[in-house]
C-alpha positions as YAML, in Angstrom:
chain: A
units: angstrom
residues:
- id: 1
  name: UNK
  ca: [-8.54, 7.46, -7.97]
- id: 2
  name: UNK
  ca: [-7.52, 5.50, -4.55]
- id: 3
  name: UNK
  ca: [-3.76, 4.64, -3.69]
- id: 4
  name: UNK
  ca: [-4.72, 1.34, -2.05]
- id: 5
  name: UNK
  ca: [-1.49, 0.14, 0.34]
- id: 6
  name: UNK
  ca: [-1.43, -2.32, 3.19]
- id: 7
  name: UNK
  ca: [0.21, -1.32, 6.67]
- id: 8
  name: UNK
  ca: [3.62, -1.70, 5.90]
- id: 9
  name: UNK
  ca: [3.68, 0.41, 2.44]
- id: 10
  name: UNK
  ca: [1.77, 3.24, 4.67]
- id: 11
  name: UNK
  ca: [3.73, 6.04, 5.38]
- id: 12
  name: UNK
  ca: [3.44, 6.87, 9.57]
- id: 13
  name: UNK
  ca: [3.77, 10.22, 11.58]
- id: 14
  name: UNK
  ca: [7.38, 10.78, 12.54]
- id: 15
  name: UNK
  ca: [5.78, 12.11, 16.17]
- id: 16
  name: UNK
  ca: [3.18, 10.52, 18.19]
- id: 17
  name: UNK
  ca: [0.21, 12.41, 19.42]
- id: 18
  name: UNK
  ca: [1.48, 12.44, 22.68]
- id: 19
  name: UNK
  ca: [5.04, 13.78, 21.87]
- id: 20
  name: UNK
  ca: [3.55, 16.71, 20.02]
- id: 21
  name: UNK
  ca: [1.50, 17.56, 23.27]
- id: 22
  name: UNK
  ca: [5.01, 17.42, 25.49]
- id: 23
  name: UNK
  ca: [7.61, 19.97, 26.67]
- id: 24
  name: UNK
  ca: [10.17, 18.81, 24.47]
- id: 25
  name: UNK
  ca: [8.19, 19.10, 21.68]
- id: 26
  name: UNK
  ca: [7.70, 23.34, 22.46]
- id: 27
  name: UNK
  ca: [11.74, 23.10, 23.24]
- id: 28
  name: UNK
  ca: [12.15, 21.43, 19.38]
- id: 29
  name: UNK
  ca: [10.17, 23.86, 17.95]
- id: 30
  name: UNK
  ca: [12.12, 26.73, 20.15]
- id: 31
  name: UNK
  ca: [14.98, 25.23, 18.55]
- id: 32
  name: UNK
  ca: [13.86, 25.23, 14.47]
- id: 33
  name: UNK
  ca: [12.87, 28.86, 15.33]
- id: 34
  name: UNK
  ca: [16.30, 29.63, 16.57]
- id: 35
  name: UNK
  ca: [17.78, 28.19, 13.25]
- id: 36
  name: UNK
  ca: [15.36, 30.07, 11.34]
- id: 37
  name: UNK
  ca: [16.68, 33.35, 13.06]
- id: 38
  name: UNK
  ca: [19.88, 32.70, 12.98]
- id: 39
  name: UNK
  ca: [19.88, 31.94, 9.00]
- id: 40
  name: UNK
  ca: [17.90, 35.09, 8.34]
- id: 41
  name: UNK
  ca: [20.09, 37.26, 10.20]
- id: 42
  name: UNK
  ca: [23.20, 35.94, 8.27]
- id: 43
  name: UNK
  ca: [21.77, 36.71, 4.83]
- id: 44
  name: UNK
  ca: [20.00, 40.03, 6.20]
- id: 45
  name: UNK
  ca: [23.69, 41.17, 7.70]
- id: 46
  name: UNK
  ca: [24.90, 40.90, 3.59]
- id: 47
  name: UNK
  ca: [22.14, 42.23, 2.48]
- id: 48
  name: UNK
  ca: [21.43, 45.28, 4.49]
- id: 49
  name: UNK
  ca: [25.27, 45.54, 4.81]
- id: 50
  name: UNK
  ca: [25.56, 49.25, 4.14]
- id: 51
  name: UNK
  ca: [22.98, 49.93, 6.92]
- id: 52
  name: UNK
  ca: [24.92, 48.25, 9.25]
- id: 53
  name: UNK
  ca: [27.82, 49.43, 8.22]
- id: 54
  name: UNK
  ca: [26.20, 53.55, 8.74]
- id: 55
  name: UNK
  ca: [25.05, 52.38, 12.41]
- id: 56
  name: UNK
  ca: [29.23, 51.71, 13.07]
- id: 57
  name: UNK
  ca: [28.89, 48.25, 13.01]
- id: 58
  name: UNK
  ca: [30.85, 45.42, 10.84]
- id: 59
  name: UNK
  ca: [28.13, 43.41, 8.70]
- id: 60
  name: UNK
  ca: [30.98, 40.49, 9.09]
- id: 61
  name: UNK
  ca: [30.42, 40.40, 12.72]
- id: 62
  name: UNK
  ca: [26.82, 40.07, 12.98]
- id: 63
  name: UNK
  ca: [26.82, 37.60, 10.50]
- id: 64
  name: UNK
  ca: [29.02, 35.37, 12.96]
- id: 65
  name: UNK
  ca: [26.73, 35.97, 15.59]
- id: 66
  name: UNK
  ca: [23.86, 35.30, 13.07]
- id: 67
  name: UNK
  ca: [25.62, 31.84, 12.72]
- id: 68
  name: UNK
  ca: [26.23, 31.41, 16.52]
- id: 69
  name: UNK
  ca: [22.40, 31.53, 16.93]
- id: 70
  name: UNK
  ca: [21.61, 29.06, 14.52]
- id: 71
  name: UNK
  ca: [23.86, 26.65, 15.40]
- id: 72
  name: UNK
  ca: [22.49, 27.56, 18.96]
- id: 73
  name: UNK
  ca: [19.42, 26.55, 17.28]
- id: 74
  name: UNK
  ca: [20.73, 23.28, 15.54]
- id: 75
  name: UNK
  ca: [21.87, 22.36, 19.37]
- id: 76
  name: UNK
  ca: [18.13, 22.69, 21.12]
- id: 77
  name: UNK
  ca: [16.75, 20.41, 18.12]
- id: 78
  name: UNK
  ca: [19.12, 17.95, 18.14]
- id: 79
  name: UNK
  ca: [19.10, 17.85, 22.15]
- id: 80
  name: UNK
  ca: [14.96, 17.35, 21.54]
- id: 81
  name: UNK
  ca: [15.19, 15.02, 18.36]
- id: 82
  name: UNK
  ca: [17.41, 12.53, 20.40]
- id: 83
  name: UNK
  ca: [14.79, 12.50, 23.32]
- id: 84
  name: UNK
  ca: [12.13, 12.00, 20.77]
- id: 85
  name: UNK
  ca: [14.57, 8.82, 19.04]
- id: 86
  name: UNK
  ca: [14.17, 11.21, 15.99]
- id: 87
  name: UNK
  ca: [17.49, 10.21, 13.30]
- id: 88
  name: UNK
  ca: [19.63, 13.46, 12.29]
- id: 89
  name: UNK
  ca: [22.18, 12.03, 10.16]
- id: 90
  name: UNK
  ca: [19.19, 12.54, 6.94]
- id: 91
  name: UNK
  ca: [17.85, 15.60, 8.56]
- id: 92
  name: UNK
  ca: [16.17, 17.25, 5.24]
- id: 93
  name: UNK
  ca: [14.00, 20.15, 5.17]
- id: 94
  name: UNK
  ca: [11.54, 17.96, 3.92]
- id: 95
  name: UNK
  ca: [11.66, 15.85, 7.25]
- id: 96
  name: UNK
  ca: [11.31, 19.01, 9.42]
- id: 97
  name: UNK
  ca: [8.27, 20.15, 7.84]
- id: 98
  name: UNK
  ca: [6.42, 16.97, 7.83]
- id: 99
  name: UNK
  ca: [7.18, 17.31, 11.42]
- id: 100
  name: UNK
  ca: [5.82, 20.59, 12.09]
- id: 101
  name: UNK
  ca: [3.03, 20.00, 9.57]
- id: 102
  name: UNK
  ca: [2.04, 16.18, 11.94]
- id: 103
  name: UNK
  ca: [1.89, 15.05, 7.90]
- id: 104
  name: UNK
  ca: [3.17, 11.17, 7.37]
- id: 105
  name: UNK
  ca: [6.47, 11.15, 6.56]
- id: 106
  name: UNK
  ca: [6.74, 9.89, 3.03]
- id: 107
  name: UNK
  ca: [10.17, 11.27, 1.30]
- id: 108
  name: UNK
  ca: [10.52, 10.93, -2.45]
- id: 109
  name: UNK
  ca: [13.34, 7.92, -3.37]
- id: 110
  name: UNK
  ca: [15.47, 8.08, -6.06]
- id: 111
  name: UNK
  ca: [13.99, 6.56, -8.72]
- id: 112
  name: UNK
  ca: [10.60, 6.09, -7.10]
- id: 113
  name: UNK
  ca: [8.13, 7.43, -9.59]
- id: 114
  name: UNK
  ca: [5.25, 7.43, -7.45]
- id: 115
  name: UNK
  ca: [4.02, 10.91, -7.07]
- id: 116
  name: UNK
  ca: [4.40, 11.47, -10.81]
- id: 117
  name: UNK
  ca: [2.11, 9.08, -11.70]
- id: 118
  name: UNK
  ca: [-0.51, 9.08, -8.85]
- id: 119
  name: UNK
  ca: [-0.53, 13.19, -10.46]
- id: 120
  name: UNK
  ca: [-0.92, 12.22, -13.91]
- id: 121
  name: UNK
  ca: [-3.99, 9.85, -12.86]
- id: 122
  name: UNK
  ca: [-5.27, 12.32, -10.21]
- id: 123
  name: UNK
  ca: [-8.65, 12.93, -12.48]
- id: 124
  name: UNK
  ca: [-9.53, 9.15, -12.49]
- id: 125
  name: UNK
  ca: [-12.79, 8.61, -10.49]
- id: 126
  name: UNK
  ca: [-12.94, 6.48, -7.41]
- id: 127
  name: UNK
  ca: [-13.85, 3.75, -9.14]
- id: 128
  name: UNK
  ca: [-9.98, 3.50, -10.21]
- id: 129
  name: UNK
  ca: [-7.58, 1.96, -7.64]
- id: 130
  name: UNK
  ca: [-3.86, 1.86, -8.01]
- id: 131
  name: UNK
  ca: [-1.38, -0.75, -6.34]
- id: 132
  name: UNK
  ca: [2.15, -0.75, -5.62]
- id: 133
  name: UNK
  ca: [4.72, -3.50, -5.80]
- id: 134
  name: UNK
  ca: [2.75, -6.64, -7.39]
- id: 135
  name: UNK
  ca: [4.43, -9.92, -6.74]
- id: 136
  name: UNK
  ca: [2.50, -12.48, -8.38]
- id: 137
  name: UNK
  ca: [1.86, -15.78, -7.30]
- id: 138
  name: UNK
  ca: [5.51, -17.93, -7.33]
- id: 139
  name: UNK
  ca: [7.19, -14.64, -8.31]
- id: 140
  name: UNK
  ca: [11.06, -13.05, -6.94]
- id: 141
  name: UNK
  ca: [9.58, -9.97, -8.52]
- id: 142
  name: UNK
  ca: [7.57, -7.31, -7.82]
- id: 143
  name: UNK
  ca: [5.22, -5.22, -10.88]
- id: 144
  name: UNK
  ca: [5.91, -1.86, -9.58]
- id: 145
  name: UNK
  ca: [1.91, -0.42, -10.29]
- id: 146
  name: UNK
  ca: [-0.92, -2.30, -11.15]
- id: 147
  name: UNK
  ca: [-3.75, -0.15, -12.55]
- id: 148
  name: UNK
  ca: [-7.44, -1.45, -11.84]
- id: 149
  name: UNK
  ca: [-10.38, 0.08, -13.02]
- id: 150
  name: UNK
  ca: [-13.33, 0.01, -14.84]
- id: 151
  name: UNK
  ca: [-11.83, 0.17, -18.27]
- id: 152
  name: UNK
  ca: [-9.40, -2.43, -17.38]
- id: 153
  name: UNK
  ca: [-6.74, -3.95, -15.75]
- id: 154
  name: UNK
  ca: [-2.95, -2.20, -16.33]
- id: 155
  name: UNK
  ca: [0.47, -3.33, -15.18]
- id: 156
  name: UNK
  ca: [2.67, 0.04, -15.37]
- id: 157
  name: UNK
  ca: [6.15, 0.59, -15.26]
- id: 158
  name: UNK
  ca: [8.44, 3.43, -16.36]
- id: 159
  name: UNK
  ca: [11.53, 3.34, -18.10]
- id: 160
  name: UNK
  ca: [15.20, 4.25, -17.22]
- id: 161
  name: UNK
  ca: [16.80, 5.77, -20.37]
- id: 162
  name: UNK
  ca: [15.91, 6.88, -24.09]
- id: 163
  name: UNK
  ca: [14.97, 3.78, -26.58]
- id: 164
  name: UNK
  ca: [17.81, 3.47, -29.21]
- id: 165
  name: UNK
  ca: [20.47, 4.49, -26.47]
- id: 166
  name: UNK
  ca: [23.37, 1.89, -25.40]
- id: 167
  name: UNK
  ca: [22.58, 1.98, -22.17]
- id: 168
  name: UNK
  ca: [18.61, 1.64, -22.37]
- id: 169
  name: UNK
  ca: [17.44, -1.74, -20.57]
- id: 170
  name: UNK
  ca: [14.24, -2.93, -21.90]
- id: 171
  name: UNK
  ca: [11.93, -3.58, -19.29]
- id: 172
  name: UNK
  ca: [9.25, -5.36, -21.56]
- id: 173
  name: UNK
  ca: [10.63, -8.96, -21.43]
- id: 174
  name: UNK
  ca: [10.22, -8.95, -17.86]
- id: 175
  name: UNK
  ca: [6.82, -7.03, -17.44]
- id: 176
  name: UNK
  ca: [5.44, -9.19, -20.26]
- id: 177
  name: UNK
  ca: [6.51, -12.41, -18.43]
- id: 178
  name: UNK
  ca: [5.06, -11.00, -14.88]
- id: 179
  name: UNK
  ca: [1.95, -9.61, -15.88]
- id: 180
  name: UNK
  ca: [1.39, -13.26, -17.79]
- id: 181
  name: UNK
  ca: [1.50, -14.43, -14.48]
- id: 182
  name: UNK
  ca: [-0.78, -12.18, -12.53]
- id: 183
  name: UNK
  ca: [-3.17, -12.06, -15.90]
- id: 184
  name: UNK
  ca: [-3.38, -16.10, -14.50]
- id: 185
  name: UNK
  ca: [-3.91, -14.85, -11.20]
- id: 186
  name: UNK
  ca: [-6.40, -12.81, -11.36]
- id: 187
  name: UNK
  ca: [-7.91, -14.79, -14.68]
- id: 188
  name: UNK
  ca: [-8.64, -11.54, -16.42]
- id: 189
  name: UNK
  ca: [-6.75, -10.19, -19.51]
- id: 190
  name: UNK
  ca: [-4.41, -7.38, -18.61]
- id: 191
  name: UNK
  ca: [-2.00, -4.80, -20.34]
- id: 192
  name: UNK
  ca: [1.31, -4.13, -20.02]
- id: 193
  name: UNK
  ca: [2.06, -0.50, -20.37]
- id: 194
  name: UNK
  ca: [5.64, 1.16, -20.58]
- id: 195
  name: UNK
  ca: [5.88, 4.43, -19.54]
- id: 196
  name: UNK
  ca: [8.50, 6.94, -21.12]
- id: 197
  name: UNK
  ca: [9.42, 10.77, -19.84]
- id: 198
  name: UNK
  ca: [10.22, 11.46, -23.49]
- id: 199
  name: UNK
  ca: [8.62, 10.78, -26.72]
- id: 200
  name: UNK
  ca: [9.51, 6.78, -27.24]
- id: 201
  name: UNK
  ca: [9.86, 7.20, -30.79]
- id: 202
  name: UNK
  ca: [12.37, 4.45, -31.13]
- id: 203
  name: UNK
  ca: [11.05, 2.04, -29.17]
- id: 204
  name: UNK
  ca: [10.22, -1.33, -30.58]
- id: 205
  name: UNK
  ca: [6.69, -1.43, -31.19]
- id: 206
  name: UNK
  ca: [6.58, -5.27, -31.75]
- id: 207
  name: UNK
  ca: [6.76, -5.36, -27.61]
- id: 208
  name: UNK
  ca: [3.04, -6.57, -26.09]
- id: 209
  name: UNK
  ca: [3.40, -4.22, -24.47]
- id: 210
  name: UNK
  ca: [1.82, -0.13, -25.09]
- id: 211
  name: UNK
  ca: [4.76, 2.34, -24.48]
- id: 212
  name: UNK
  ca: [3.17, 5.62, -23.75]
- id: 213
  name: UNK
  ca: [4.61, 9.01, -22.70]
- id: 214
  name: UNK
  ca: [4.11, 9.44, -19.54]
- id: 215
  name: UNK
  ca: [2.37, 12.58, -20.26]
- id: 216
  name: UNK
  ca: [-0.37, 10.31, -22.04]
- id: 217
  name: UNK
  ca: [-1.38, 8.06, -19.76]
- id: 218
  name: UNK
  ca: [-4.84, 9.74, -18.32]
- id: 219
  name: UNK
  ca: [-5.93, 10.76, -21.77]
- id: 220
  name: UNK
  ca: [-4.83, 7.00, -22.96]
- id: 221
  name: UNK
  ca: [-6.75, 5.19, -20.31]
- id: 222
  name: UNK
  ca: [-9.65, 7.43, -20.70]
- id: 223
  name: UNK
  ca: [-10.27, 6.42, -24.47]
- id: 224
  name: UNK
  ca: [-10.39, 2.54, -23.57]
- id: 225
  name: UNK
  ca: [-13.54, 0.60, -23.46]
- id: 226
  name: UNK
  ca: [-15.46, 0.04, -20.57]
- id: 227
  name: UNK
  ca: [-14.33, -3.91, -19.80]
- id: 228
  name: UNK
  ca: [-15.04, -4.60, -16.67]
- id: 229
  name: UNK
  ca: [-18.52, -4.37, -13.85]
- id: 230
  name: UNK
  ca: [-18.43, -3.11, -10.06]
- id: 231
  name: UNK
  ca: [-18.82, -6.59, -9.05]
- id: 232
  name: UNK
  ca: [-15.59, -8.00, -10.73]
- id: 233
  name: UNK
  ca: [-13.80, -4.98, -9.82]
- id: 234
  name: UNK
  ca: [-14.28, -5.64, -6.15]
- id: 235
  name: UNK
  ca: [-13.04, -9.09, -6.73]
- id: 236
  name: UNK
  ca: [-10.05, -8.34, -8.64]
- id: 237
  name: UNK
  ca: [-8.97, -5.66, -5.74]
- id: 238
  name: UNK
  ca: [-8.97, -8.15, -3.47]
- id: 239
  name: UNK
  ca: [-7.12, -10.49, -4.98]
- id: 240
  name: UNK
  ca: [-4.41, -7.61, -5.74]
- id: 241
  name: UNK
  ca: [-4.46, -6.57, -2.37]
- id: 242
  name: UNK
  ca: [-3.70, -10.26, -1.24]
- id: 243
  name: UNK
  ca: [-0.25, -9.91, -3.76]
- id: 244
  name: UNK
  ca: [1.10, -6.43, -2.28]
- id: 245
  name: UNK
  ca: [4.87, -7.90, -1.70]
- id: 246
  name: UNK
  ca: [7.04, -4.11, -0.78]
- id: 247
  name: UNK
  ca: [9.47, -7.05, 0.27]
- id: 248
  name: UNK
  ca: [10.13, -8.30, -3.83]
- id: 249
  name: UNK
  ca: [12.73, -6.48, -5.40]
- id: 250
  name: UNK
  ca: [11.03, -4.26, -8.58]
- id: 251
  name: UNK
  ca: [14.28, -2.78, -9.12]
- id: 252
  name: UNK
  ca: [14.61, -3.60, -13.05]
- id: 253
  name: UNK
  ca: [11.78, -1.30, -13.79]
- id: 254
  name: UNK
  ca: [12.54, 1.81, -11.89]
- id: 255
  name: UNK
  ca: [15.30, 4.71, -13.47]
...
C-alpha cells in the first residue's frame, strides 16, 4: 500500500546534506557520545559499586563525575545544535536518532493514529493508496484517511472513547455528512468506516457507517468485492490528491 502526501504533509531531514558533511556536525556527534559516556558511567558507578568501593574509591564520587561528563556532553550538542538552528527545548531521544540515522523527522502526535493504521494495512498491494486529511470541496473539515483501492473507496476515522460511555463523542454524524460530500466529489459511492481500539459492542449499528475494530480492518477490506478498474482508480487519486487540506482542522475524529 502507498502513503500518498503532498510537500507540505512530507516529513523533511532535520540536517541538510551539507551540514552532515561539516565540522560541527563531527563536534555534535562528539557531544551525544560524551552524554552517552557520561550516563553509562553513572549507572555503571551503582552498579559495580562494590568494585569500586574494593579499588578505595567512593562509587558516589564517580557518579558525580559521571554526571559532569554528560552534562559536558549536553554542552558540545547544544553549542552544535544552535549553529545548526536545531530547537532543544523538545529535544527527545526520538529527535536525536533521526538525526544520527539522516531519517525524516516524523514524531508521533498525540492522538495521531497514523502509524497504527498504515501497520494494520501494511499487506495491501500497491494498488491501494491511502490519504491523509481530506477536505472536500466547500468543507471547514478535514476526513482524517481516505482509503482508495481496488475494492473500493473508504473514509476512515478512529474513535476517542468506549461506545456506551458518557464521555464518548460520536464521530459518525460528521463523517457521514463529509464523506456525502466527497462521495459527490469524486462521483463514486464510498464508505464510512469507524474504527475502534476495543470491541465496539455498544455502538449503534443504525450509523451508515461500518464500525470495525481496528484490529479488523485488513481482514475486513480484504473480503469486499472488487468495485473498481485501474483506470478509475488513477482518476479518483487524482482527484484526492487535488483535496489534501493538512490546513482543515480534523480534530473531532482523532482521541
Amino acid at each position: 500500500m502507498r502513503f500518498v502526501r503532498n510537500p507540505e504533509q512530507t516529513p523533511e531531514k532535520i540536517l541538510s546534506p551539507q551540514q552532515r558533511k561539516s565540522a560541527v556536525y563531527t563536534i555534535l556527534v562528539i557531544g551525544l557520545a560524551i552524554v552517552a559516556l557520561g550516563t553509562a558511567g553513572f549507572f555503571l558507578s551503582f552498579i559495580l559499586r562494590e568494585q569500586i568501593t574494593q579499588q578505595g574509591l567512593n562509587y558516589r564520587d564517580t557518579q558525580t563525575y559521571s554526571i559532569a561528563v554528560a552534562f559536558a556532553g549536553v554542552f558540545i550538542y547544544a553549542i552544535a545544535a544552535s549553529v545548526f538552528k536545531v530547537g532543544l527545548r523538545k529535544t527527545t531521544f526520538y529527535k536525536i536518532t533521526t538525526i544520527l540515522k539522516d531519517e525524516p523527522f516524523d514524531p508521533p502526535m498525540q492522538g495521531d493514529h497514523t502509524k497504527r493504521i498504515l501497520s494494520e494495512l501494511r499487506y495491501l498491494s500497491d494498488e491501494w493508496a491511502i490519504f491523509r486529511d481530506i477536505s472536500p470541496a466547500g468543507s471547514k473539515e478535514a476526513i482524517p484517511f481516505v482509503l482508495c483501492g481496488p475494492k473500493g473507496v473508504y473514509t476512515l476515522t478512529v474513535a476517542a472513547g468506549r461506545p456506551g460511555k458518557k464521555n464518548f463523542a460520536d464521530p459518525a454524524p460528521m463523517l457521514n455528512h463529509l464523506t456525502k460530500s466527497l462521495s459527490k466529489d469524486l462521483n463514486a459511492e464510498i464508505t464510512p468506516l469507524i474504527l475502534f481500539m476495543g470491541n465496539p459492542v455498544n455502538y449503534d449499528t443504525k450509523s451508515k457507517a461500518q464500525a470495525l475494530n481496528i484490529n479488523r480492518i485488513y481482514r475486513w477490506v480484504k473480503e469486499q468485492p472488487e468495485q473498481l478498474n485501474p483506470a478509475a482508480l488513477e482518476q479518483m487519486e487524482s482527484k484526492l490528491f487535488t483535496l489534501i487540506n493538512p490546513q482543515k482542522k480534523s480534530a473531532p475524529f482523532i482521541s
